Coordinates of C-alpha atoms and ligand atoms in Angstrom, one line a residue:
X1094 CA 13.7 100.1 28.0
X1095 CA 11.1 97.6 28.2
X1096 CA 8.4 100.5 27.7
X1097 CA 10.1 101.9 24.6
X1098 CA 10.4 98.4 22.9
X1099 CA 6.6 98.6 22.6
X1100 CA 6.7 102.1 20.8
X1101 CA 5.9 101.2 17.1
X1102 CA 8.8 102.3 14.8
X1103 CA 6.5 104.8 12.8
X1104 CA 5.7 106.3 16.5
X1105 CA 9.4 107.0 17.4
X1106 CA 9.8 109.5 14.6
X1107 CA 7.1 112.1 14.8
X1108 CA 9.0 115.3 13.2
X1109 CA 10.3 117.3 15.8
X1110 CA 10.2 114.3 18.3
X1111 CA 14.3 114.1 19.1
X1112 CA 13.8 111.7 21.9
X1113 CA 15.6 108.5 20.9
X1114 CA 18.6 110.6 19.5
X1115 CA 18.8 112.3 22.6
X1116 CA 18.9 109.4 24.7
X1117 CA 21.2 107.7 22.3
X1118 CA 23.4 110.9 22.9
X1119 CA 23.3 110.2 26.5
X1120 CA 22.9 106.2 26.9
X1121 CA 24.7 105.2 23.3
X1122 CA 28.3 103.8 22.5
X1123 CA 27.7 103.7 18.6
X1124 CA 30.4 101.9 16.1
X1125 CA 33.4 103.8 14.9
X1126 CA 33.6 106.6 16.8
X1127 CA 35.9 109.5 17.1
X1128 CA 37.3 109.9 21.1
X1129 CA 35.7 113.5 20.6
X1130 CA 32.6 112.3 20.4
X1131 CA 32.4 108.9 21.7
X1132 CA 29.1 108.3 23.8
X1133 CA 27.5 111.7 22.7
X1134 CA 26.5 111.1 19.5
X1135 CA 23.6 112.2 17.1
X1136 CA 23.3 110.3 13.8
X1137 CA 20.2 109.5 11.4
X1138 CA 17.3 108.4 12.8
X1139 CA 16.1 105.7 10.9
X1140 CA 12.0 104.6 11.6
X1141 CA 10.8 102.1 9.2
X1142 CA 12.1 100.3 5.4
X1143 CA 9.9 98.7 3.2
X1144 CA 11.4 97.0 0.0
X1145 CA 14.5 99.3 -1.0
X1146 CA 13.1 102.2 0.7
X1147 CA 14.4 103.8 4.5
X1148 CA 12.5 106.2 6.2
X1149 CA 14.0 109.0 8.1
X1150 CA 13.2 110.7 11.5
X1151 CA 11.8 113.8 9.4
X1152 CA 9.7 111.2 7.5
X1153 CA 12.0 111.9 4.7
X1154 CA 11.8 108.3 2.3
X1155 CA 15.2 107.3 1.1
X1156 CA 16.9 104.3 -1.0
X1157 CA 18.8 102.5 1.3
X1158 CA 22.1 102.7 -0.7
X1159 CA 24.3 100.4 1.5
X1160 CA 21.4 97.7 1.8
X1161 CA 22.0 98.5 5.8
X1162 CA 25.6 97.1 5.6
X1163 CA 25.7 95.0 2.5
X1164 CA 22.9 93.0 4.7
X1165 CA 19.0 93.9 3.2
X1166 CA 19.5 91.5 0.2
X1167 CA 16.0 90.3 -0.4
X1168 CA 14.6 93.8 1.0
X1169 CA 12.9 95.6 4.1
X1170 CA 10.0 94.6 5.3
X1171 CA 9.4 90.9 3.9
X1172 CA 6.8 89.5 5.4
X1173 CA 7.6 85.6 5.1
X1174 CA 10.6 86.5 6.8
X1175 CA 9.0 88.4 9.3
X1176 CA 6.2 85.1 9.4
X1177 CA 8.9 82.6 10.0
X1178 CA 10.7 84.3 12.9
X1179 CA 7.6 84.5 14.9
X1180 CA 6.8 80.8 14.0
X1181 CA 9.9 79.7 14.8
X1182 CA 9.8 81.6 18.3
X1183 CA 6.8 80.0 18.9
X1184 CA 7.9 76.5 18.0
X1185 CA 11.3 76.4 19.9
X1186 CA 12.9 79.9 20.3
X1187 CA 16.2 78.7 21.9
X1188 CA 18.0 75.4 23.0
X1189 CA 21.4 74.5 24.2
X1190 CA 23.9 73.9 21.3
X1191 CA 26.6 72.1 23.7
X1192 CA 24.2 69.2 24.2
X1193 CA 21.2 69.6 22.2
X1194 CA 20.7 70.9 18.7
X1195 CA 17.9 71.7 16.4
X1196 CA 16.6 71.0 13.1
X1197 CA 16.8 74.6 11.0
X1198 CA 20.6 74.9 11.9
X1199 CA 20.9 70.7 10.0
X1200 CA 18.4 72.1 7.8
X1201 CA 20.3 75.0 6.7
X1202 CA 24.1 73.3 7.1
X1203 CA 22.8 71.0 4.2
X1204 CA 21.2 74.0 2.1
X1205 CA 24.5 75.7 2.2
X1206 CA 27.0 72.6 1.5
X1207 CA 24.9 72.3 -1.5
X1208 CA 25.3 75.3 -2.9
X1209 CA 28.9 76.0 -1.6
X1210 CA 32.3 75.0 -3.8
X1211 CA 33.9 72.0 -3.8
X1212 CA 34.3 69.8 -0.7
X1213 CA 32.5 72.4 1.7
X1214 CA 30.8 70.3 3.6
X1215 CA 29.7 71.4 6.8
X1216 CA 29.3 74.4 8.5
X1217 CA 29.6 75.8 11.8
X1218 CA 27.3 78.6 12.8
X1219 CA 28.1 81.8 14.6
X1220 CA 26.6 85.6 15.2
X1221 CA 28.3 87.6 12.5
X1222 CA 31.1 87.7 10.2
X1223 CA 33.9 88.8 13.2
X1224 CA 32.7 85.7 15.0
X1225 CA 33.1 83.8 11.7
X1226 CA 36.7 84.9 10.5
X1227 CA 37.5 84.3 14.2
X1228 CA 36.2 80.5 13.9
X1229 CA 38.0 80.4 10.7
X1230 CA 40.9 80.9 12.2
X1231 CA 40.8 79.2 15.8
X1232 CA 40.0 76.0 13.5
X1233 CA 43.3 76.6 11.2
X1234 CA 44.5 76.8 14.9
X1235 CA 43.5 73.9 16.2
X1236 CA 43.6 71.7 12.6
X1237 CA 47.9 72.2 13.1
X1238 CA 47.8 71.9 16.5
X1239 CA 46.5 68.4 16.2
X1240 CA 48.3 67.5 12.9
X1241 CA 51.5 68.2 15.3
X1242 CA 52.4 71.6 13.3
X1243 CA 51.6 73.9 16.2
X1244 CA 54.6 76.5 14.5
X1245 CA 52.1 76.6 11.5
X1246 CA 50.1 79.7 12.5
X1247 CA 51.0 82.5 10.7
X1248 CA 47.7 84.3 8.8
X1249 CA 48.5 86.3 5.9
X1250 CA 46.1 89.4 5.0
X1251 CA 45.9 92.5 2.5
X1252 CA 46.0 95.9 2.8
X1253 CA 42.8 97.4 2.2
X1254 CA 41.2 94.3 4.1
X1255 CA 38.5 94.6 6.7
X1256 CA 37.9 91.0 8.6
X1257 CA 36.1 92.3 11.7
X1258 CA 36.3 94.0 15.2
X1259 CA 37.0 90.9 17.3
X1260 CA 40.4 91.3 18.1
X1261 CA 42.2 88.6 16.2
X1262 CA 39.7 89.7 12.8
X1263 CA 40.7 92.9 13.5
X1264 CA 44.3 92.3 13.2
X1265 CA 43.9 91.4 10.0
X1266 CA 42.4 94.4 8.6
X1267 CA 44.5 96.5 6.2
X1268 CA 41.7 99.6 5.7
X1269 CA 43.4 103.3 6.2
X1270 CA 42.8 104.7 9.9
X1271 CA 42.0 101.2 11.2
X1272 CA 44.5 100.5 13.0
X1273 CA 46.1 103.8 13.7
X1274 CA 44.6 104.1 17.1
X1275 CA 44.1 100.5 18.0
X1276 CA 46.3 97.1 18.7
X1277 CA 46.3 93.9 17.6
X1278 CA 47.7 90.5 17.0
X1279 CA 50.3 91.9 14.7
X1280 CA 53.2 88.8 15.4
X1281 CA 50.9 86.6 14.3
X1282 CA 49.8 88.3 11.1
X1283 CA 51.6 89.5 7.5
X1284 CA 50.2 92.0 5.3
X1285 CA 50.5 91.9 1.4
X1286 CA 49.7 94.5 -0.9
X1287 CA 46.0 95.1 -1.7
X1288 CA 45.1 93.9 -5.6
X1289 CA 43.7 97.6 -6.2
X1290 CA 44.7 98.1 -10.1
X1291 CA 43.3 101.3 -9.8
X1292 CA 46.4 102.1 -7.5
X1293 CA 48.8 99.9 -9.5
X1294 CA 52.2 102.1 -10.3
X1295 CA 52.1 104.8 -13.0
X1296 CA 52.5 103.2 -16.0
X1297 CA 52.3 99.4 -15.6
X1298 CA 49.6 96.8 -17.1
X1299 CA 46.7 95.3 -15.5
X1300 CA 48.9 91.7 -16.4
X1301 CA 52.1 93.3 -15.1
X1302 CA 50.3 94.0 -12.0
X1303 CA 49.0 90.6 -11.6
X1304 CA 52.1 89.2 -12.2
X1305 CA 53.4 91.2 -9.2
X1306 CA 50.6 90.7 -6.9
X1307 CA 51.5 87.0 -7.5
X1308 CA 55.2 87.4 -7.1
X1309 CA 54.6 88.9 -3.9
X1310 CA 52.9 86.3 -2.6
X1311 CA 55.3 83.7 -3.7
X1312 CA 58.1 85.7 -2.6
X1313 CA 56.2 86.2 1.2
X1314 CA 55.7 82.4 1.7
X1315 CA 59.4 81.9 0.6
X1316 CA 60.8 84.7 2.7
X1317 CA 58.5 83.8 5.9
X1318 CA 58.6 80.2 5.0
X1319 CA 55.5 77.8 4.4
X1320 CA 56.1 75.6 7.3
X1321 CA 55.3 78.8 9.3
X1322 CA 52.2 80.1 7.4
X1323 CA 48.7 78.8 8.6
X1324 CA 46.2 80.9 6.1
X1325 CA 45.5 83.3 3.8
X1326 CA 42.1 85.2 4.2
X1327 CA 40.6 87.4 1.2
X1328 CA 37.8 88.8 0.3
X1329 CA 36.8 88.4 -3.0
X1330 CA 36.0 91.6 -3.4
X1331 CA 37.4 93.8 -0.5
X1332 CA 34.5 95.3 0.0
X1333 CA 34.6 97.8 3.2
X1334 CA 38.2 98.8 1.3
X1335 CA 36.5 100.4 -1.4
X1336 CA 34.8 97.6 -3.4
X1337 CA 38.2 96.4 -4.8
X1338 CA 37.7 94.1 -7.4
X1339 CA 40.9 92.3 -8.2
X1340 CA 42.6 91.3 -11.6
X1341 CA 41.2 88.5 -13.4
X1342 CA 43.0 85.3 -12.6
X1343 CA 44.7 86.5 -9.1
X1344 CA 42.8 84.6 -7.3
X1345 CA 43.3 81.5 -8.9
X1346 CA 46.6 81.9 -9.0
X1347 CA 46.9 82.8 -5.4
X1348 CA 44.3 79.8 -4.5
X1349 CA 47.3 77.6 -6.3
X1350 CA 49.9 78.4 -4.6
X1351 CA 48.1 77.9 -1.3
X1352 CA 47.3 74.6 -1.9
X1353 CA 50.9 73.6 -3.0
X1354 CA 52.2 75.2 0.3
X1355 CA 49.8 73.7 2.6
X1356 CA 48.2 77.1 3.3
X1357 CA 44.5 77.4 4.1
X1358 CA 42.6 79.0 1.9
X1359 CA 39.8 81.1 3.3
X1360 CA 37.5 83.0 1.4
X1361 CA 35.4 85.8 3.2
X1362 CA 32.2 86.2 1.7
X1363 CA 30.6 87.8 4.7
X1364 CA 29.5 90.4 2.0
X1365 CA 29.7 88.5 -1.5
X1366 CA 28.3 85.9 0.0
X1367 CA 23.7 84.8 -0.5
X1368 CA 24.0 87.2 -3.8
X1369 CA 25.4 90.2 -3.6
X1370 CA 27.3 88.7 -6.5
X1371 CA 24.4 87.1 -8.5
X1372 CA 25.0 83.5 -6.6
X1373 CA 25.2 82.4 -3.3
X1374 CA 28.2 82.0 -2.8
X1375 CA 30.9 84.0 -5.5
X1376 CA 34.5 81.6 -5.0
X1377 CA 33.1 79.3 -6.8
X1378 CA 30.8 80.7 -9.2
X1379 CA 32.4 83.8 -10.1
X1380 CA 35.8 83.3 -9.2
X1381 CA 36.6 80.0 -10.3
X1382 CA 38.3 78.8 -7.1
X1383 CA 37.6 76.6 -4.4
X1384 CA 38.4 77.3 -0.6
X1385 CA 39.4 75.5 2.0
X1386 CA 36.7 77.6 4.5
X1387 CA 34.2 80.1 2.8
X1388 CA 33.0 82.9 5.9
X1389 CA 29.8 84.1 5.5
X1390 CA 27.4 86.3 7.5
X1391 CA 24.9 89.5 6.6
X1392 CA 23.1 88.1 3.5
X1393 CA 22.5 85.0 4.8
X1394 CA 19.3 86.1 6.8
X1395 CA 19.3 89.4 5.0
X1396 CA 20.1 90.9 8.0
X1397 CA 16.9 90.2 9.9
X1398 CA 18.8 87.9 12.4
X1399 CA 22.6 88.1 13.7
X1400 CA 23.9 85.4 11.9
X1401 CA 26.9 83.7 10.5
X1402 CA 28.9 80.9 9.7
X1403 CA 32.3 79.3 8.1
X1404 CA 31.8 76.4 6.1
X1405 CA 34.6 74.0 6.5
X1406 CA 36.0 70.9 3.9
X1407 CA 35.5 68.0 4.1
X1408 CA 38.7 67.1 3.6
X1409 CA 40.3 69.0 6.3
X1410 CA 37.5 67.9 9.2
X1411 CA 38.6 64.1 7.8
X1412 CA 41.8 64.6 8.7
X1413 CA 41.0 65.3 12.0
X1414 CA 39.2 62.3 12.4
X1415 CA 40.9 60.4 11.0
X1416 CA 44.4 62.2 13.0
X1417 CA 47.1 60.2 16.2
X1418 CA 45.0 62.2 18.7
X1419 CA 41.0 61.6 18.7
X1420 CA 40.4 63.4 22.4
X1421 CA 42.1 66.5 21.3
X1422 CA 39.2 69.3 21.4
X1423 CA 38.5 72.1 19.7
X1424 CA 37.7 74.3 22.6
X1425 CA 35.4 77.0 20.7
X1426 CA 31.8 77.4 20.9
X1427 CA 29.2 80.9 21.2
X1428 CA 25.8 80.4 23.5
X1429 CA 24.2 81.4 20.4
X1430 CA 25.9 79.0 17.6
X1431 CA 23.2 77.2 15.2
X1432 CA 20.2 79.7 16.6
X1433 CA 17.1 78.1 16.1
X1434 CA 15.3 81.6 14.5
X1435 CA 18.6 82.6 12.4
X1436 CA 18.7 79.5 11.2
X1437 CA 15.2 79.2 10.0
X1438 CA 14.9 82.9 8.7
X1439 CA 18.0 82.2 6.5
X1440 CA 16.2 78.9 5.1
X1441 CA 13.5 81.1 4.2
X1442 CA 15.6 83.7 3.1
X1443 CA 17.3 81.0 0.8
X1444 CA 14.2 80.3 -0.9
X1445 CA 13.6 83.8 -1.5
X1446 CA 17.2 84.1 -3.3
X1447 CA 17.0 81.3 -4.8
X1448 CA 13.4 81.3 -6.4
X1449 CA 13.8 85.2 -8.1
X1450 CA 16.1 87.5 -6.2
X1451 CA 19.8 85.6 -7.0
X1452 CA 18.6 85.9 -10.8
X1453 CA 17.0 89.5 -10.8
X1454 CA 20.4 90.5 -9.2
X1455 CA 22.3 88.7 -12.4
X1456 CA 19.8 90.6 -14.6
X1457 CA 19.9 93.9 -12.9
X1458 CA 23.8 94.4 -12.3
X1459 CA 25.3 95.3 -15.8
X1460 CA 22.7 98.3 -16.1
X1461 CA 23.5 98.8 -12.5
X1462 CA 27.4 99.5 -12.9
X1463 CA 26.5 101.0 -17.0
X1464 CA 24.6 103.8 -15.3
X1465 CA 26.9 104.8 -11.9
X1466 CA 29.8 104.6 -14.3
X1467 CA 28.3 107.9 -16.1
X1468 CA 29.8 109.4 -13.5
X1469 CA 32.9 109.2 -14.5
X1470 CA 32.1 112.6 -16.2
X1471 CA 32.0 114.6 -13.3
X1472 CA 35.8 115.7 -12.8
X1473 CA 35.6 115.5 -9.2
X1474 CA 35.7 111.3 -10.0
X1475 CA 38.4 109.4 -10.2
X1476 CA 36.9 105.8 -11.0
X1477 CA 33.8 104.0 -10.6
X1478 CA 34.5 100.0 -10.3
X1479 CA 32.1 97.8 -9.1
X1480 CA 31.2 94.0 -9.7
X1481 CA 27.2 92.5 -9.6
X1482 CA 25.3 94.8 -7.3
X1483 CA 28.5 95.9 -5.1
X1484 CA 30.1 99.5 -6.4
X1485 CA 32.2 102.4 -5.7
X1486 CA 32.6 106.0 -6.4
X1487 CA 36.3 107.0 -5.8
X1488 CA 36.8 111.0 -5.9
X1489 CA 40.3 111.9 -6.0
X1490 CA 41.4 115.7 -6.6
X1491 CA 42.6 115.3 -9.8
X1492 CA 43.2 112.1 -12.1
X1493 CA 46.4 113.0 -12.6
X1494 CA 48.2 112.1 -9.2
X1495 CA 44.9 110.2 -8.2
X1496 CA 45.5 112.2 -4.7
X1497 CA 42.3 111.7 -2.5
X1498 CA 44.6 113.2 0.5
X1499 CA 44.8 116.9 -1.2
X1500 CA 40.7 116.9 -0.8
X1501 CA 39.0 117.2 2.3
X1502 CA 38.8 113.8 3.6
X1503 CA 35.2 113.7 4.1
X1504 CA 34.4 114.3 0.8
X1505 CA 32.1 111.0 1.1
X1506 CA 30.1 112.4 3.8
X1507 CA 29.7 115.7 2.0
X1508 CA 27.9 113.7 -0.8
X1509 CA 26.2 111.8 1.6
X1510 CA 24.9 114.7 3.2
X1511 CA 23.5 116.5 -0.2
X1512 CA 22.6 112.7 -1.3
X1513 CA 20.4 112.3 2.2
X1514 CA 18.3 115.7 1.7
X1515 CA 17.5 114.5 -1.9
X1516 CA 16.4 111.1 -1.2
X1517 CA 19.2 108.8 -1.1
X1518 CA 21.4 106.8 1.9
X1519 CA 25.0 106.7 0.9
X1520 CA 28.1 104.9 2.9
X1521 CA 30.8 107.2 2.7
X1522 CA 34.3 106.2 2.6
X1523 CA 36.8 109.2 3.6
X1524 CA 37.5 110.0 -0.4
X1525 CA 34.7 107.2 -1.4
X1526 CA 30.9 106.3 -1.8
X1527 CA 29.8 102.6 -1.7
X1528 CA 26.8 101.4 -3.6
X1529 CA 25.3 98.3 -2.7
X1530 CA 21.7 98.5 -2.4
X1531 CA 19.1 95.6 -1.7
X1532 CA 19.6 93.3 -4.5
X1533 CA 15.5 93.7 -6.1
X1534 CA 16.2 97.3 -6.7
X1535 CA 14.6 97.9 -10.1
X1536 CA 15.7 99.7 -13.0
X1537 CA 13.8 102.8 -12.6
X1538 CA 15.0 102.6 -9.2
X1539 CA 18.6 102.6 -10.9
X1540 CA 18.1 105.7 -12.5
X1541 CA 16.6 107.4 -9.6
X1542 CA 19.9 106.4 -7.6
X1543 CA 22.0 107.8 -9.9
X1544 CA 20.4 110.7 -10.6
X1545 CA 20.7 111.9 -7.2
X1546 CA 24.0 110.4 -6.7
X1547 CA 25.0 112.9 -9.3
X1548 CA 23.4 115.7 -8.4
X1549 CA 25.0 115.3 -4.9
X1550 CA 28.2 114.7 -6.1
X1551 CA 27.7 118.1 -8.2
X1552 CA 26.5 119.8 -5.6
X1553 CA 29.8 119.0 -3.5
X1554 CA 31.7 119.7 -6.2
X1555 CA 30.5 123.6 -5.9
X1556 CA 30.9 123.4 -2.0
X1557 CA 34.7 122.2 -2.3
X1558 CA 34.7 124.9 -5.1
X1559 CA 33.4 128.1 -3.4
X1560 CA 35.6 127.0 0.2
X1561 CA 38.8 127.0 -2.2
X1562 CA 39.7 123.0 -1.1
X1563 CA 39.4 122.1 -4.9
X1564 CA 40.0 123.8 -8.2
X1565 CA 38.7 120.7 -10.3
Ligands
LIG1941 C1 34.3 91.0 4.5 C2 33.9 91.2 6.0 N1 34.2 90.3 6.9 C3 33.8 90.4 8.1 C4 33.0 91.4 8.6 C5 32.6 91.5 10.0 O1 31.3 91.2 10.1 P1 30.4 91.6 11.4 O2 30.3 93.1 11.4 O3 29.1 90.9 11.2 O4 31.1 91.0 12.6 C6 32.6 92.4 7.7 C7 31.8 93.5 8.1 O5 31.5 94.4 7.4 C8 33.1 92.3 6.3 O6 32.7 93.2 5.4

């Protein structure tokens, strides 16, 4: 291992040269995988990025659609962020956070109260958004434990939700297949409808929806009862779901009835969150509400560093303070909370959103969702939705029924496949593509995108055509 590490990227993938894929194939537990295959898998071998730009094992360059996993917001290859990890390695590349702490995590806890919505005050630091949610909700935990509510712990979620692979995250996702195969916390969660108006019923408004989205929720904190509900955790997009953007005013609405129940709000903007949206943080900037925790992780160093956090209020740490029982501990810490490097890349990486990128993001998403939506008039598309630079091409089979299931369920990765020979990474979705690449993308880079997005799509289209699974 420690001989590879010094192999230089653009050394690993000499064409023909299979080696790290067939040691992954034989050493490798990769994410997601199927029992048929797990531990003996071959996928893309990525070498080296460079601004929006991925370069394959063949040397083949490609826009990184996904941004890695909604993480490369301010681009590959940036070399003040690159400049600041070594510095900060050099300076003080790790200390204990259970008795000592450092200056970047202080630093960076101040940045991001600043720019976060109303009394978000402080912020607890952790290695990713699982970790995150999971602190999220320990603290909801803990916050009734000591205010003598300990029956106050119910978590309400979404279908079409994803939260995480840590097990109590992971019980709250809501994402097709998820679960199927996997357990979870399920007596401690309940699951409300996802605000997908592209799946509303036949025949009712965007408003009627709303107003049943809302009545839903009402109705599930008077069926379950308040006193027994701790949180509510969204997204504000649901992004891993399909980019679900939800009705205007649901959230506001649904942020109101939290706070008269006593129900803690929590926003996960592990993937709005540091721009993805135009701002740092999207509750309060695009969606008009403010949380009781936002969760954040990915953007936040760009995904150069594992790092997250959950930014608490003020009002709700005060109570604890300020509560009958001042010894009672929060038992809930990581070996690598406040990390001295993560910590100072994502200070950079905040000037770097903040001085250009958060804007050009602003400027560049209407074109950005204009041009995919073109696509609309291939038949094999059923919608394109998106918000800022987030996105989503849903293929159904026909418009009609909207029926992704009569397709062949990998229709993403069919695209994806065609999309990766002509120059483009895609995250397929079973019936879906997800667009969401690193926010400086230019407009010419747009148009390349979506050029080749259609042409795969077209291409898949004939392929689905001549094996007789489509008749579009
Ligand atoms: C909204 C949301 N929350 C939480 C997570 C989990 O984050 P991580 O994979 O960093 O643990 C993700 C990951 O994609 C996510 O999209």
């Amino acid at each position: 291992m420690a001989a590879q590490s010094k192999i230089k990227a653009s050394e690993i993938i000499e064409p023909g040269d299979d080696d790290a894929v067939a040691l992954a194939k034989r050493h490798l537990v990769q994410p997601w995988p199927y029992a048929g295959s797990v531990g003996n898998e071959a996928r893309a071998l990525i070498g080296e990025g460079d601004g929006i730009y991925i370069t394959d094992a063949s040397g083949k360059r490609l826009i990184d659609g996904p941004a890695g996993m909604w993480c490369i917001n301010v681009g590959h290859r940036r070399e003040e962020l690159a400049k600041v990890m070594y510095d900060q390695a050099m300076a003080l590349s790790y200390n204990t956070p259970w008795y000592t702490m450092n200056a970047p995590s202080a630093e960076l806890a101040k940045r991001i109260a600043d720019a976060a919505p109303g009394d978000l005050s402080h912020t607890f630091f952790t290695t990713g958004g699982s970790s995150a949610v999971e602190t999220a909700l320990r603290f909801m935990q803990f916050y009734n434990n000591v205010r003598g509510r300990p029956e106050k712990k119910l978590i309400l979620s979404r279908g079409g939700a994803y939260h995480g692979s840590t097990y109590l995250s992971a019980s709250l996702n809501g994402r097709p297949r998820d679960r199927d195969w996997m357990d979870g916390a399920d007596d401690l969660v309940v699951k409300l409808s996802s605000p997908d108006p592209f799946r509303r019923p036949k025949g009712m408004s965007t408003a009627a929806f709303t107003d049943f989205l809302v009545d839903q929720f009402r109705d599930t904190v008077a069926r379950v009862g308040a006193d027994r509900i701790g949180a509510f955790v969204g997204e504000p997009v649901q992004a891993s779901g399909g980019v679900i953007v939800p009705p205007d005013g649901y959230l506001k609405r649904i942020r109101e009835i939290c706070r008269e129940n006593d129900i803690l709000y929590v926003s996960d903007e592990v993937v709005t969150g540091f721009g993805r949206l135009g701002h740092v943080f999207a509750s309060g900037d695009v969606f008009g509400i403010d949380p009781d925790m936002i969760t954040f992780a990915k953007g936040v160093t760009s995904g150069y560093f594992p790092l997250g956090g959950v930014i608490i209020s003020e009002r709700l740490l005060e109570e604890l303070r300020r509560s009958n029982h001042p010894d009672a501990l929060f038992g809930h810490g990581l070996t690598y909370t406040s990390h001295p490097i993560g910590c100072a890349v994502a200070l950079k990486n905040l000037d770097l959103l903040e001085e250009g990128v958060l804007q050009h993001a602003r400027e560049i998403a209407p074109y950005f969702q204009a041009r995919l939506k073109t696509l609309e008039e291939l038949p094999l598309v059923g919608e394109v939705r998106g918000l800022g630079l987030m996105a989503c091409v849903e293929c159904v089979a026909d418009r009609e029924s909207k029926d992704p299931l009569q397709l062949d369920k990998d229709v993403g990765k069919r695209i994806d496949a065609h999309c990766h020979e002509l120059g483009l990474l895609v995250r397929p979705l079973i019936n879906m593509c997800v667009m969401s690449p690193p926010l400086i993308i230019s407009s010419e880079q747009v148009d390349d995108m979506v050029a080749i997005l259609r042409e795969g799509i077209s291409r898949t289209m004939d392929d689905l055509r001549k094996e007789g699974v489509w008749r579009g």
